[in-house]
Amino acid sequence: MGVDYYNVLQVDRNASDDDLKKAYRKLAMKWHPDKNPNNKKDAEAKFKQISEAYEVLSDPQKKAVYDQYGEEGLKGNVPPPDAGGATYFSTGDGPTSFRFNPRNADDIFAEFFGFSRPFGGGGGGGTRFSSSMFGDNIFASFGEGGGGGGGAVHHGGARKAAPIENKLPCSLEDLYKGTTKKMKISREIADVSGKTMPVEEILAIDVKPGWKKGTRITFPEKGNEQPGVTPADLVFIIDEKPHPVFTREGNDLIVTQKISLVEALTGYTVNLTTLDGRRLTIPVTNVIHPGYEEVVPKEGMPLQKDQTKRGNLRIKFNIKFPTRLTSEQKTGVKKLLG
């Protein structure tokens, strides 16, 4: 008969991707070998079986083969489901054969939690990423009903904890070029019996070019798990760090240059390094008066909805006037400008 993967994950045949992930998360934490030192051999076997079941049922092609042929067919040679609908087993390793080789269980676990040894086990374990922007436990700072405010949300009879909101500081360079931020969080995970245990996870946030302050990134149900409560959503809100050269207004970048009165009247060349490291040389031949702006098209921030387009670079000027002039200087100015 082979292994019943649906029974292993304790889900029905119509389980959604979210159902499969939740089932895997709880069972993998329960049966991780490091959590069962007194029953390690059985736990290892169960842990691998849980990982194998999730790998098969979460992959449409593998699931289709399994549903038709069972575990034996999945691990033998069978035609893939899009190879003409054959109902026989293929012999040999021809192009129409399909063979399933289970992935390493620790690798699947690490994709979920960011590490393969959550309970202090040795040998290849440890946290894969060590940077933490919010310290050891961001949930300890904000609480389960944290920054979102307003208490719990009720839907379908289940109580859901209010969102937990955290600022995500980004430099102007990050928002110009885009980047990936890896955030370490600590939270409580519940096993199938309802018992909770602390775990750490790594969340990867892809910051897109052109994102603005206030952009929200939501990780559904990443709060603490507890019986009778749907975990809170974890929300990161983009915050823009001050920049020593540029300020941002919408999609435009603004820079202010300090110049003398002579430079304002006779011409000035602006030299700038852009947020992506290019050097710009911008000659200004107009007379620069108070309030004057030199606009350089398409040297601003990328547009969030169309990153092939950019705002403008606006150069403002702070003109330094002399505090005093001699009589001879005043006479000379009058002759030149009068």
XYZ file of C-alpha atoms in Angstrom, residues 176 210-212 247-254 298-305 309-314:
26
model
C 17.009 53.593 -4.810
C 11.247 53.154 -5.458
C 9.482 52.045 -2.288
C 8.507 54.961 -0.085
C 16.424 64.538 0.599
C 13.407 63.000 -1.072
C 10.169 64.648 -2.132
C 7.893 62.104 -3.772
C 9.949 60.679 -6.625
C 12.335 63.657 -6.787
C 15.720 63.937 -5.127
C 16.753 67.322 -3.776
C 15.391 61.351 -14.773
C 18.051 61.453 -12.036
C 15.586 61.064 -9.168
C 14.113 57.978 -7.498
C 12.704 55.036 -9.494
C 8.920 55.018 -9.733
C 7.474 52.263 -7.576
C 4.951 51.146 -10.210
C 10.995 55.636 -15.084
C 12.528 58.043 -12.579
C 11.779 61.338 -10.953
C 14.018 64.405 -11.294
C 17.072 65.668 -9.479
C 16.401 69.194 -8.207
